[in-house]
Coordinates of C-alpha atoms in Angstrom, one line a residue:
M1 CA 9.5 67.2 -7.8
T2 CA 8.9 64.5 -10.7
D3 CA 6.2 62.2 -8.7
S4 CA 3.3 63.4 -9.9
T5 CA 2.0 60.7 -6.7
L6 CA 3.9 62.9 -4.3
T7 CA 0.8 63.9 -0.8
E8 CA 1.6 66.7 1.0
L9 CA 1.8 66.0 4.3
H10 CA 1.0 69.4 5.8
H11 CA 1.3 72.5 5.1
R12 CA 2.0 75.8 6.0
S13 CA 2.8 79.9 4.8
G14 CA 3.7 82.9 6.6
D15 CA 5.4 86.5 5.7
G16 CA 5.9 85.5 1.6
I17 CA 7.3 81.4 2.2
E18 CA 5.6 78.3 2.3
V19 CA 6.1 74.6 3.4
S20 CA 5.2 71.7 2.3
L21 CA 5.9 68.4 3.6
L22 CA 5.6 65.8 1.3
W23 CA 5.1 62.3 0.9
S24 CA 6.6 60.0 -1.9
P25 CA 4.3 56.4 -1.4
R26 CA 6.4 54.5 -4.8
T27 CA 8.9 55.4 -2.6
N28 CA 8.3 55.8 0.7
S29 CA 9.8 58.6 1.1
L30 CA 9.1 62.3 2.7
T31 CA 10.1 65.3 1.2
V32 CA 10.2 68.9 2.4
A33 CA 9.9 71.8 0.0
V34 CA 10.4 75.1 0.4
E35 CA 9.2 78.8 -2.0
D36 CA 9.6 81.3 -0.7
S37 CA 8.2 84.0 -3.5
R38 CA 10.0 86.9 -1.8
S39 CA 13.7 86.1 -2.4
G40 CA 12.8 83.8 -5.5
V41 CA 14.6 80.6 -4.1
S42 CA 12.6 77.2 -3.7
F43 CA 14.4 73.9 -2.3
E44 CA 13.7 70.3 -1.5
L45 CA 15.5 68.2 1.0
P46 CA 14.8 64.6 1.6
A47 CA 13.5 64.4 5.3
P48 CA 14.1 61.5 6.2
A49 CA 11.8 60.3 8.8
E50 CA 13.4 60.3 12.3
N51 CA 13.6 64.2 11.8
A52 CA 10.6 64.9 9.6
L53 CA 8.7 66.9 11.7
D54 CA 11.0 69.4 12.2
V55 CA 13.1 69.4 8.8
F56 CA 10.1 70.6 7.9
E57 CA 9.6 73.8 10.9
H58 CA 13.0 73.9 10.8
P59 CA 14.0 73.3 6.0
F60 CA 16.5 77.2 5.9
A61 CA 18.5 74.8 9.4
Y62 CA 18.9 71.8 6.7
A63 CA 19.4 73.4 3.9
P64 CA 22.5 73.5 2.5
A65 CA 25.2 76.5 2.3
A66 CA 25.5 78.1 -0.4

């Protein structure tokens, strides 16, 4: 994500996976960023306010199928 004004609202890590819930005050939007150091996979997902914590807790369930 290129927005340098992002604020990290929540972060968790475990078993090589880093998950961050990010907020952009410029656009008032939420994003979940995931990085898996084991596989090298990383992706970002929009996180609508009404289910942002669910996207944060279960990002792989919301990720598009490859």
